[in-house]
C-alpha cells in the first residue's frame, strides 16, 4: 500500500504536532488503564475514548487504543507546513465522525489562526490500514487531498528515526478499478524558536533533585552522545576518502575541496594565548573548589569542637577552668 | 559550502567549453577560466582529456598556467615568469587570492609581514583592503584581523584543488581525528562510571554513619532510662 509519493509536495512538520499526538495517545491510554470499575463507567458514559474495543471491561491487555484527530497548517505553493493539531471524536466501528465537533473546533481555530486550514488527519498505529481510508474519504470534503499522519507509539530502541510517517492519497488503477491508496511521503521537521527551546528542555530532563554526582553524570552523558555522533560522521568521511584513494569511488573534486577546507579548521584553537587563558581559568576553578572545601571543613570542625565542649565541659565548668582544645 | 555551490555551474560551463575545443583555442578558454571572478577550482577542467593532451605540445604553456592556478602561488609565478605568459590583472588578482588560500592551509595565524611578502604588497592598508574586499567578501576565507599584533587569524578557508599526494595526508588527519575522539569517548565513559561509583560510595558511607548514630542514640536512651532510679 505504501510506495513513494509522486505529487512533488514538500512537507514540513512541526514538533508541536508530534507532541500533541503523543500526548493525546498517552492520555487515552492512561485513562484506560484505570481500575476496571472506573473504566467501565467512563467508557460507557463518554464517547471520548476513541478506542477500538467494544467491551468496557479490562482494557489494559487489549491492543492499544487508536486516537484520531485533525492536523492544521498552511499550504504555500508546493510546500505544506503542518503547525498544529487537535483531537476528534471518531468511532471506527460505526464509522461515525462527529461533524459538529469538528466544525466547532475548526471555527475556534480559525479565529485564533486565520491562516491555518485543515490539512488532514492523524492517527496512531504501526501501519496504515484499509479502514483508515474511510476517515480519509470523510475528510475529503473539507480538503480535497488530505494528509494522513501516522504515529507509531511502540517504543523501539533500535530505531533511529522518528516513528512518524506522512501518507498522501493517490488514485491508482488496480485491477482495472481506480482506487485511492495511501502512498508514503517524506517530510522534514521545521521548528520555531519556542518549539526548539521546549524540545531541548524535554530532552535534558534530569532526575529532579539529583545530587551533584548524577548531574555531573547527566551532563557528561550529553557530551558523550554528541561526540559519538560527530565520531560516526567523521568515520563516514574517512571511509569515503579511503574508498576514493583505492579507486572504488570516482574522485569528486568539489567534495575533496570541501573536506580539505574542513580539515584545515583543525586544530580548532591552538594559539599560545588560548593555552594561557585556559590554564588560568582551570586553575581558578580548582582554587575556588579548594577554597570552598576548606571553608566547609573548617565550619564542620568548628561545630564539632562546640559540640565536644558542650558535652564534656559540664563537669569542669563549676571549677572555673574550661577545658581548652 | 556556499563557494562550492556558486562554482558548480561555472565549472560545468567551462568543462563543456574545454571539451568542445582543442589545441590553441583552449588557450583562450584557459584565460577566460582563470580570470572569471567566482571560479577557484580548476581540477575539473584539468581532468578534461583535451586539456591533458596539451602536455608536451606548443600550447603546453596554457596547461602550465592552469596547473599554476590549481596548485601554485604568486611566488611560483614570479619565479617562473619567464616561461609563463603575461597574466592579465584579473588573473593576477585571482592568483593572489589563491595564494592566501594556500598560506591558510599550513598555518592558522598568518602574520602581516609574511602576507605582505607573499603577495607583493607594501603597506598594511593595501593588504587589509585586499583581504577584506577580495578574500572575505568573496567568501573564500573567514577570520579575524588583528592590527595591533599584526596577524590574520583564519577560521575558515575554502579548499583549493588537491595535489595528488594530499589525499593521503587528508586520510591521515581524519584517522587521527577519529582516534582522538575515540579516546575522548572512552575517557568520558570512564568519568561517568567514576562519578556513579563515587556517588554510590558516598551514599553507603552516609547510610553507615546514620545507622551508627541510631545505634548510639538507642544505647544512650537505654542507659538514661536505666540510670534514672527516680
Coordinates of C-alpha atoms in Angstrom, one line a residue:
Chain A
X1 CA 0.0 0.0 0.0
X2 CA 2.9 2.4 0.6
X3 CA 5.0 3.3 -2.3
X4 CA 6.7 6.6 -2.6
X5 CA 4.7 9.7 -3.3
X6 CA 4.9 11.4 -6.7
X7 CA 3.0 14.5 -6.0
X8 CA 6.1 16.6 -5.5
X9 CA 4.9 18.3 -2.4
X10 CA 7.4 19.1 0.3
X11 CA 6.1 18.5 3.8
X12 CA 7.3 20.3 6.9
X13 CA 6.2 19.0 10.2
X14 CA 6.4 21.0 13.5
X15 CA 7.3 19.2 16.7
X16 CA 4.2 20.6 18.3
X17 CA 2.1 18.2 16.2
X18 CA 4.1 15.2 17.3
X19 CA 4.0 16.2 20.9
X20 CA 0.2 16.7 20.6
X21 CA -0.5 13.3 19.1
X22 CA 1.7 11.5 21.6
X23 CA 0.1 13.4 24.4
X24 CA -3.4 12.5 23.2
X25 CA -2.4 8.9 22.9
X26 CA -0.8 8.8 26.4
X27 CA -3.9 10.4 28.0
X28 CA -6.3 8.0 26.4
X29 CA -4.0 5.0 27.3
X30 CA -3.6 6.1 30.9
X31 CA -7.3 6.7 31.3
X32 CA -8.0 3.2 30.0
X33 CA -5.5 1.6 32.5
X34 CA -7.6 2.8 35.4
X35 CA -9.2 0.1 37.6
X36 CA -11.9 -1.7 35.7
X37 CA -14.9 -0.3 37.7
X38 CA -13.9 3.2 36.8
X39 CA -13.1 2.2 33.2
X40 CA -16.5 0.6 32.5
X41 CA -18.4 3.7 33.7
X42 CA -16.2 6.1 31.9
X43 CA -16.2 4.3 28.6
X44 CA -19.9 3.7 28.8
X45 CA -20.6 7.3 29.7
X46 CA -18.4 9.3 27.4
X47 CA -17.6 8.6 23.9
X48 CA -14.3 10.4 24.1
X49 CA -12.2 7.4 24.5
X50 CA -11.7 6.7 20.8
X51 CA -10.8 3.0 21.2
X52 CA -11.3 0.0 19.1
X53 CA -12.6 -2.1 21.9
X54 CA -16.3 -2.7 22.2
X55 CA -16.1 -4.2 25.7
X56 CA -15.8 -1.7 28.5
X57 CA -14.0 -4.2 30.8
X58 CA -10.3 -4.9 31.2
X59 CA -8.7 -2.7 28.7
X60 CA -5.0 -2.9 29.7
X61 CA -4.2 -6.1 27.9
X62 CA -6.1 -5.4 24.8
X63 CA -4.4 -3.8 21.7
X64 CA -3.6 -0.2 22.5
X65 CA -6.3 2.4 21.7
X66 CA -6.1 4.3 18.5
X67 CA -6.6 8.0 18.7
X68 CA -7.8 10.3 15.9
X69 CA -7.5 13.9 15.3
X70 CA -7.1 16.7 12.7
X71 CA -3.9 18.4 11.6
X72 CA -3.9 22.0 10.5
X73 CA -1.4 24.2 8.8
X74 CA -0.6 26.3 5.8
X75 CA 0.0 25.3 2.2
X76 CA 2.1 27.7 0.2
X77 CA 2.6 26.6 -3.4
X78 CA 4.3 23.2 -3.2
X79 CA 5.2 23.4 0.4
X80 CA 2.9 22.1 3.0
X81 CA 3.7 23.2 6.6
X82 CA 1.8 21.4 9.4
X83 CA 1.7 23.6 12.5
X84 CA -0.9 22.3 14.9
X85 CA -3.4 19.6 15.6
X86 CA -6.5 18.9 17.6
X87 CA -8.4 15.8 18.7
X88 CA -11.5 14.4 17.0
X89 CA -14.2 12.1 18.1
X90 CA -14.4 9.1 15.7
X91 CA -15.6 5.7 16.2
X92 CA -14.1 3.3 13.6
X93 CA -16.6 0.5 14.4
X94 CA -19.6 2.6 13.4
X95 CA -17.6 4.9 11.1
X96 CA -19.2 7.9 12.6
X97 CA -17.4 11.2 12.6
X98 CA -18.7 13.9 14.9
X99 CA -19.1 16.6 12.3
X100 CA -20.5 19.3 14.6
X101 CA -17.5 19.0 16.9
X102 CA -15.1 19.2 14.0
X103 CA -16.8 22.2 12.6
X104 CA -16.9 23.9 16.0
X105 CA -13.2 23.3 16.6
X106 CA -12.4 24.5 13.1
X107 CA -14.2 27.7 13.7
X108 CA -12.4 28.3 17.0
X109 CA -9.0 27.7 15.5
X110 CA -9.9 29.9 12.6
X111 CA -10.5 32.8 14.9
X112 CA -7.1 32.4 16.5
X113 CA -5.1 31.4 13.5
X114 CA -6.8 32.8 10.4
X115 CA -4.3 31.4 8.0
X116 CA -4.4 27.8 9.1
X117 CA -6.5 25.3 7.1
X118 CA -7.4 21.7 7.8
X119 CA -4.7 19.8 6.0
X120 CA -5.5 16.3 7.0
X121 CA -5.8 14.0 10.0
X122 CA -3.7 11.9 12.3
X123 CA -3.9 8.6 14.0
X124 CA -1.7 6.2 15.9
X125 CA -0.8 2.7 15.0
X126 CA 2.0 0.8 13.3
X127 CA 0.9 0.9 9.7
X128 CA -1.8 2.5 7.6
X129 CA -4.9 0.3 7.3
X130 CA -7.7 -0.1 4.9
X131 CA -10.2 1.2 7.4
X132 CA -8.4 4.4 7.6
X133 CA -9.5 5.1 4.1
X134 CA -13.0 5.8 5.2
X135 CA -11.9 8.5 7.6
X136 CA -9.7 9.8 4.8
X137 CA -12.6 10.0 2.4
X138 CA -14.8 11.6 5.1
X139 CA -12.3 14.4 5.3
X140 CA -12.1 14.8 1.6
X141 CA -15.0 17.2 1.6
X142 CA -13.0 19.7 3.7
X143 CA -9.7 19.3 1.9
X144 CA -9.7 17.6 -1.5
X145 CA -6.4 15.9 -0.8
X146 CA -5.9 15.4 2.9
X147 CA -2.8 14.1 4.6
X148 CA -2.6 11.2 6.9
X149 CA 0.0 11.5 9.7
X150 CA 0.6 8.2 11.5
X151 CA 2.5 7.9 14.8
X152 CA 3.7 4.6 15.9
X153 CA 3.6 4.6 19.7
X154 CA 5.6 1.4 20.1
X155 CA 9.0 2.2 21.6
X156 CA 11.7 0.7 19.5
X157 CA 15.2 1.4 20.9
X158 CA 16.9 0.2 17.8
X159 CA 15.0 2.7 15.6
X160 CA 16.9 5.9 15.0
X161 CA 14.3 7.9 13.0
X162 CA 11.0 9.4 14.3
X163 CA 8.2 6.9 14.2
X164 CA 6.0 9.3 12.3
X165 CA 5.0 8.8 8.7
X166 CA 3.0 11.0 6.4
X167 CA 0.8 9.4 3.8
X168 CA -0.9 11.0 0.9
X169 CA -3.7 9.6 -1.1
X170 CA -3.3 8.8 -4.8
X171 CA -5.6 7.5 -7.4
X172 CA -4.1 4.3 -8.7
X173 CA -5.6 1.9 -11.1
X174 CA -5.5 -1.6 -9.5
X175 CA -7.1 -4.5 -11.4
X176 CA -8.8 -2.1 -13.7
X177 CA -10.5 -0.3 -10.8
X178 CA -9.3 3.2 -9.9
X179 CA -8.8 3.2 -6.2
X180 CA -7.4 5.5 -3.6
X181 CA -4.4 4.2 -1.9
X182 CA -2.0 5.6 0.6
X183 CA 1.5 6.5 -0.5
X184 CA 4.3 7.5 1.8
X185 CA 5.9 10.9 1.5
X186 CA 9.0 12.2 3.1
X187 CA 9.0 15.2 5.4
X188 CA 11.3 17.5 7.2
X189 CA 11.0 18.8 10.7
X190 CA 10.7 22.5 11.0
X191 CA 11.0 24.4 14.3
X192 CA 10.1 27.8 15.6
X193 CA 12.4 29.1 18.3
X194 CA 9.8 28.5 21.0
X195 CA 9.5 24.8 19.9
X196 CA 13.2 24.4 19.9
X197 CA 13.5 25.6 23.5
X198 CA 10.8 23.3 24.7
X199 CA 12.1 20.3 22.9
X200 CA 15.6 21.0 24.2
X201 CA 14.2 21.3 27.7
X202 CA 12.4 17.9 27.5
X203 CA 15.5 16.2 26.1
X204 CA 17.5 17.3 29.1
X205 CA 15.1 16.2 31.8
X206 CA 17.2 15.1 34.7
X207 CA 16.0 13.2 37.8
X208 CA 14.6 16.1 39.9
X209 CA 16.7 16.9 42.9
X210 CA 19.5 14.8 41.7
X211 CA 22.7 15.1 43.7
X212 CA 25.8 16.6 42.3
X213 CA 27.1 13.3 41.0
X214 CA 24.0 12.5 39.0
X215 CA 24.0 16.0 37.5
X216 CA 27.6 15.5 36.5
X217 CA 26.8 12.1 35.0
X218 CA 23.9 13.6 33.1
X219 CA 26.0 16.4 31.6
X220 CA 28.8 14.0 30.8
X221 CA 26.3 11.7 29.1
X222 CA 25.1 14.6 27.0
X223 CA 28.6 15.4 25.8
X224 CA 29.3 11.8 25.2
X225 CA 26.4 11.3 22.9
X226 CA 27.3 14.5 21.0
X227 CA 30.9 13.4 20.5
X228 CA 29.7 9.9 19.5
X229 CA 27.6 11.4 16.7
X230 CA 30.5 13.5 15.5
X231 CA 32.6 10.4 15.6
X232 CA 30.3 8.5 13.3
X233 CA 30.1 11.3 10.8
X234 CA 33.9 11.6 10.7
X235 CA 34.1 7.8 10.2
X236 CA 31.8 8.1 7.2
X237 CA 34.0 10.7 5.7
X238 CA 37.1 8.7 6.4
X239 CA 35.7 5.6 4.7
X240 CA 34.7 7.7 1.8
X241 CA 38.2 9.1 1.3
X242 CA 39.8 5.7 1.7
X243 CA 37.5 4.3 -0.9
X244 CA 38.4 7.2 -3.2
X245 CA 42.0 6.5 -2.7
X246 CA 41.7 2.9 -3.5
X247 CA 39.7 3.8 -6.6
X248 CA 36.4 2.2 -5.6
X249 CA 34.7 5.6 -5.8
X250 CA 35.2 8.1 -8.6
X251 CA 37.0 11.2 -7.4
X252 CA 34.8 14.2 -6.9
X253 CA 37.0 17.3 -6.7
X254 CA 34.4 19.6 -5.2
X255 CA 33.8 17.2 -2.3
X256 CA 37.6 16.8 -1.8
X257 CA 38.0 20.5 -1.7
X258 CA 35.3 20.8 1.0
X259 CA 36.9 18.1 3.1
X260 CA 40.3 19.7 2.8
X261 CA 38.9 23.1 3.9
X262 CA 37.2 21.3 6.8
X263 CA 40.4 19.6 7.9
X264 CA 42.2 22.9 7.8
X265 CA 40.0 24.1 10.6
X266 CA 41.7 21.6 12.9
X267 CA 43.0 22.1 15.4
X268 CA 40.2 24.5 16.3
X269 CA 42.1 26.7 18.7
X270 CA 45.7 26.3 19.4
X271 CA 47.4 29.7 19.9
X272 CA 49.6 30.3 22.9
X273 CA 47.2 32.8 24.2
X274 CA 44.5 30.2 24.4
X275 CA 46.6 27.9 26.4
X276 CA 47.4 30.6 28.9
X277 CA 43.7 31.6 29.2
X278 CA 42.6 28.0 29.5
X279 CA 45.1 27.1 32.2
X280 CA 44.3 30.3 34.1
X281 CA 40.6 29.5 34.1
X282 CA 41.3 25.9 35.0
X283 CA 43.5 26.9 37.9
X284 CA 40.9 29.5 39.1
X285 CA 38.2 26.9 39.1
X286 CA 40.3 24.4 41.1
X287 CA 41.3 27.1 43.6
X288 CA 37.8 28.1 44.2
X289 CA 36.7 24.5 44.7
X290 CA 39.6 24.0 47.1
X291 CA 38.7 27.2 49.0
X292 CA 35.1 26.1 49.3
X293 CA 36.2 22.7 50.6
X294 CA 38.4 24.5 53.2
X295 CA 35.5 26.6 54.4
X296 CA 33.3 23.6 54.6
X297 CA 35.9 21.7 56.6
X298 CA 36.6 24.5 59.0
X299 CA 33.0 25.1 59.7
X300 CA 32.4 21.4 60.4
X301 CA 35.5 21.4 62.7
X302 CA 34.1 24.4 64.5
X303 CA 30.7 22.6 65.0
X304 CA 32.5 19.5 66.3
X305 CA 34.5 21.5 68.7
X306 CA 31.5 23.3 70.0
X307 CA 29.6 20.0 70.5
X308 CA 32.6 18.5 72.2
X309 CA 32.9 21.4 74.5
X310 CA 29.2 21.4 75.4
X311 CA 29.1 17.6 76.1
X312 CA 32.3 17.2 78.0
X313 CA 32.6 20.5 79.7
X314 CA 29.7 20.4 82.0
X315 CA 31.6 18.8 84.9
X316 CA 34.6 21.1 85.0
X317 CA 32.8 24.3 84.4
X318 CA 32.0 24.6 88.1
X319 CA 35.7 24.6 88.7
X320 CA 36.1 27.7 86.7
X321 CA 38.6 26.4 84.3
X322 CA 37.2 25.4 81.0
X323 CA 39.0 22.6 79.0
X324 CA 40.5 24.3 76.1
X325 CA 41.0 22.4 72.9
Chain B
X1 CA 29.6 25.2 1.5
X2 CA 28.5 28.2 -0.4
X3 CA 31.5 28.6 -2.6
X4 CA 31.2 25.2 -4.0
X5 CA 27.6 25.7 -4.9
X6 CA 28.4 29.0 -6.6
X7 CA 31.2 27.4 -8.5
X8 CA 29.4 24.3 -9.7
X9 CA 27.6 26.0 -12.6
X10 CA 30.7 27.8 -13.7
X11 CA 32.8 24.7 -13.6
X12 CA 30.2 22.8 -15.8
X13 CA 30.2 25.6 -18.3
X14 CA 34.0 25.7 -18.6
X15 CA 34.3 21.9 -18.7
X16 CA 31.8 21.9 -21.6
X17 CA 33.8 24.6 -23.4
X18 CA 37.1 22.8 -22.9
X19 CA 35.8 19.5 -24.2
X20 CA 34.4 21.2 -27.2
X21 CA 37.6 22.8 -28.3
X22 CA 41.1 21.7 -28.9
X23 CA 44.7 22.9 -29.1
X24 CA 45.3 26.6 -29.2
X25 CA 41.6 27.5 -28.9
X26 CA 41.9 26.0 -25.4
X27 CA 44.3 28.8 -24.6
X28 CA 41.5 31.4 -24.7
X29 CA 39.3 29.1 -22.6
X30 CA 42.1 28.8 -20.0
X31 CA 42.5 32.6 -19.9
X32 CA 38.8 33.1 -19.6
X33 CA 38.5 30.5 -16.8
X34 CA 41.4 31.9 -14.8
X35 CA 40.0 35.4 -14.9
X36 CA 36.4 34.5 -14.0
X37 CA 35.7 36.2 -10.7
X38 CA 34.0 33.4 -9.0
X39 CA 35.9 30.4 -10.2
X40 CA 38.5 29.0 -7.8
X41 CA 38.5 25.3 -8.7
X42 CA 40.4 24.1 -11.7
X43 CA 40.9 20.4 -11.2
X44 CA 37.7 19.5 -13.2
X45 CA 39.0 21.5 -16.1
X46 CA 42.4 19.8 -15.7
X47 CA 40.7 16.5 -15.9
X48 CA 39.1 17.1 -19.3
X49 CA 41.0 14.9 -21.9
X50 CA 41.5 17.7 -24.4
X51 CA 43.3 19.8 -21.8
X52 CA 45.5 16.9 -20.8
X53 CA 46.5 16.4 -24.4
X54 CA 48.1 19.8 -24.4
X55 CA 51.1 18.3 -22.5
X56 CA 54.2 18.5 -24.5
X57 CA 52.8 20.4 -27.4
X58 CA 53.5 24.0 -28.2
X59 CA 50.4 25.0 -26.3
X60 CA 51.5 23.3 -23.1
X61 CA 52.1 26.7 -21.7
X62 CA 48.4 27.0 -21.2
X63 CA 48.4 23.8 -19.3
X64 CA 51.2 25.2 -17.1
X65 CA 49.1 28.3 -16.4
X66 CA 46.1 26.1 -15.5
X67 CA 48.3 24.0 -13.2
X68 CA 49.7 27.1 -11.6
X69 CA 46.2 28.3 -10.8
X70 CA 45.2 25.0 -9.5
X71 CA 48.2 24.4 -7.2
X72 CA 50.6 27.2 -7.3
X73 CA 51.1 30.6 -5.7
X74 CA 52.1 34.1 -6.7
X75 CA 55.7 33.5 -5.8
X76 CA 55.7 30.4 -8.1
X77 CA 54.6 32.6 -10.8
X78 CA 57.3 35.2 -10.2
X79 CA 60.0 32.5 -10.2
X80 CA 58.9 31.1 -13.5
X81 CA 57.6 34.2 -15.1
X82 CA 60.0 33.8 -18.0
X83 CA 58.2 30.6 -19.1
X84 CA 54.7 31.6 -18.5
X85 CA 52.7 34.1 -20.5
X86 CA 51.8 37.5 -19.1
X87 CA 48.8 37.5 -16.8
X88 CA 46.0 40.0 -17.1
X89 CA 45.1 41.9 -13.9
X90 CA 42.1 39.7 -13.3
X91 CA 44.3 36.7 -13.3
X92 CA 46.8 38.4 -11.1
X93 CA 44.1 39.1 -8.5
X94 CA 42.8 35.6 -8.6
X95 CA 46.3 34.2 -8.2
X96 CA 46.8 36.3 -5.2
X97 CA 43.6 35.1 -3.7
X98 CA 44.6 31.5 -4.3
X99 CA 47.9 32.3 -2.6
X100 CA 46.1 33.4 0.5
X101 CA 44.2 30.1 0.5
X102 CA 47.5 28.2 0.2
X103 CA 49.0 30.1 3.1
X104 CA 46.0 29.4 5.2
X105 CA 46.5 25.7 4.5
X106 CA 49.6 25.4 6.6
X107 CA 49.1 27.9 9.4
X108 CA 46.0 29.3 11.1
X109 CA 47.7 32.5 12.1
X110 CA 49.2 34.4 9.3
X111 CA 51.4 37.4 10.1
X112 CA 51.1 40.6 8.1
X113 CA 54.7 40.5 7.2
X114 CA 54.5 37.1 5.7
X115 CA 51.4 38.1 3.8
X116 CA 52.9 41.2 2.5
X117 CA 56.0 39.3 1.3
X118 CA 54.0 36.6 -0.4
X119 CA 51.5 39.0 -2.1
X120 CA 53.9 41.7 -3.0
X121 CA 52.1 44.3 -1.1
X122 CA 53.9 47.1 0.6
X123 CA 51.6 48.7 3.2
X124 CA 49.2 47.3 5.7
X125 CA 46.3 49.4 4.4
X126 CA 46.5 47.8 1.0
X127 CA 46.9 44.3 2.5
X128 CA 43.9 44.8 4.7
X129 CA 41.8 46.1 1.8
X130 CA 42.8 43.2 -0.3
X131 CA 42.0 40.7 2.4
X132 CA 38.7 42.2 3.3
X133 CA 37.4 43.0 -0.2
X134 CA 38.7 40.3 -2.3
X135 CA 39.0 37.4 0.1
X136 CA 36.4 37.8 2.8
X137 CA 33.6 39.3 0.8
X138 CA 34.1 36.7 -1.9
X139 CA 33.5 34.1 0.8
X140 CA 36.9 32.5 0.4
X141 CA 38.1 33.0 3.9
X142 CA 36.6 33.9 7.3
X143 CA 38.7 35.1 10.1
X144 CA 39.8 38.0 12.3
X145 CA 42.3 40.7 11.6
X146 CA 44.4 41.8 14.5
X147 CA 46.1 45.0 13.6
X148 CA 47.9 45.6 16.9
X149 CA 49.6 42.2 16.8
X150 CA 49.7 42.3 13.0
X151 CA 48.3 39.0 12.2
X152 CA 45.3 37.5 10.5
X153 CA 43.6 34.6 12.3
X154 CA 41.9 32.3 9.8
X155 CA 38.8 30.5 11.0
X156 CA 37.7 29.1 7.7
X157 CA 39.3 28.9 4.3
X158 CA 37.9 27.4 1.2
X159 CA 39.6 24.4 -0.3
X160 CA 41.9 24.5 -3.2
X161 CA 42.4 21.8 -5.7
X162 CA 44.1 18.8 -4.4
X163 CA 47.6 17.9 -5.3
X164 CA 48.0 14.1 -5.9
X165 CA 49.7 13.4 -2.6
X166 CA 47.3 15.4 -0.5
X167 CA 44.7 12.7 -0.3
X168 CA 46.9 10.5 1.7
X169 CA 47.6 13.2 4.3
X170 CA 43.9 14.1 4.5
X171 CA 43.1 10.5 5.3
X172 CA 45.9 10.5 7.9
X173 CA 44.4 13.6 9.5
X174 CA 41.0 12.1 9.5
X175 CA 42.2 8.9 11.2
X176 CA 44.0 10.9 13.8
X177 CA 40.8 12.9 14.5
X178 CA 38.9 9.7 14.8
X179 CA 41.5 8.2 17.2
X180 CA 41.4 11.3 19.3
X181 CA 37.6 11.4 19.5
X182 CA 37.5 7.6 20.3
X183 CA 39.9 8.1 23.2
X184 CA 37.9 11.1 24.4
X185 CA 34.7 8.9 24.3
X186 CA 36.4 6.3 26.4
X187 CA 37.7 8.9 28.9
X188 CA 34.2 10.4 29.2
X189 CA 32.7 6.9 29.7
X190 CA 35.2 6.2 32.5
X191 CA 34.5 9.6 34.1
X192 CA 30.8 8.8 34.1
X193 CA 31.4 5.4 35.7
X194 CA 33.7 7.1 38.3
X195 CA 31.0 9.7 39.1
X196 CA 28.4 6.9 39.6
X197 CA 30.7 4.8 41.8
X198 CA 31.7 7.8 43.9
X199 CA 28.1 8.7 44.5
X200 CA 27.3 5.1 45.4
X201 CA 30.2 5.1 47.9
X202 CA 29.0 8.3 49.3
X203 CA 25.5 7.1 49.8
X204 CA 26.8 3.9 51.5
X205 CA 29.0 5.9 53.8
X206 CA 26.2 8.2 54.7
X207 CA 23.9 5.3 55.4
X208 CA 26.5 3.6 57.6
X209 CA 27.0 6.8 59.6
X210 CA 23.3 7.2 60.1
X211 CA 23.0 3.6 61.3
X212 CA 25.7 4.1 63.8
X213 CA 24.1 7.3 65.0
X214 CA 20.8 5.5 65.5
X215 CA 22.6 2.7 67.4
X216 CA 24.3 5.2 69.7
X217 CA 21.2 7.1 70.3
X218 CA 19.4 3.9 71.3
X219 CA 22.2 2.9 73.6
X220 CA 22.2 6.3 75.3
X221 CA 18.5 6.4 75.7
X222 CA 18.6 2.9 77.2
X223 CA 21.4 3.9 79.6
X224 CA 19.5 7.1 80.5
X225 CA 16.3 5.1 81.3
X226 CA 18.4 2.6 83.4
X227 CA 20.4 5.2 85.4
X228 CA 17.3 7.1 86.4
X229 CA 16.2 5.4 89.6
X230 CA 13.5 8.0 90.2

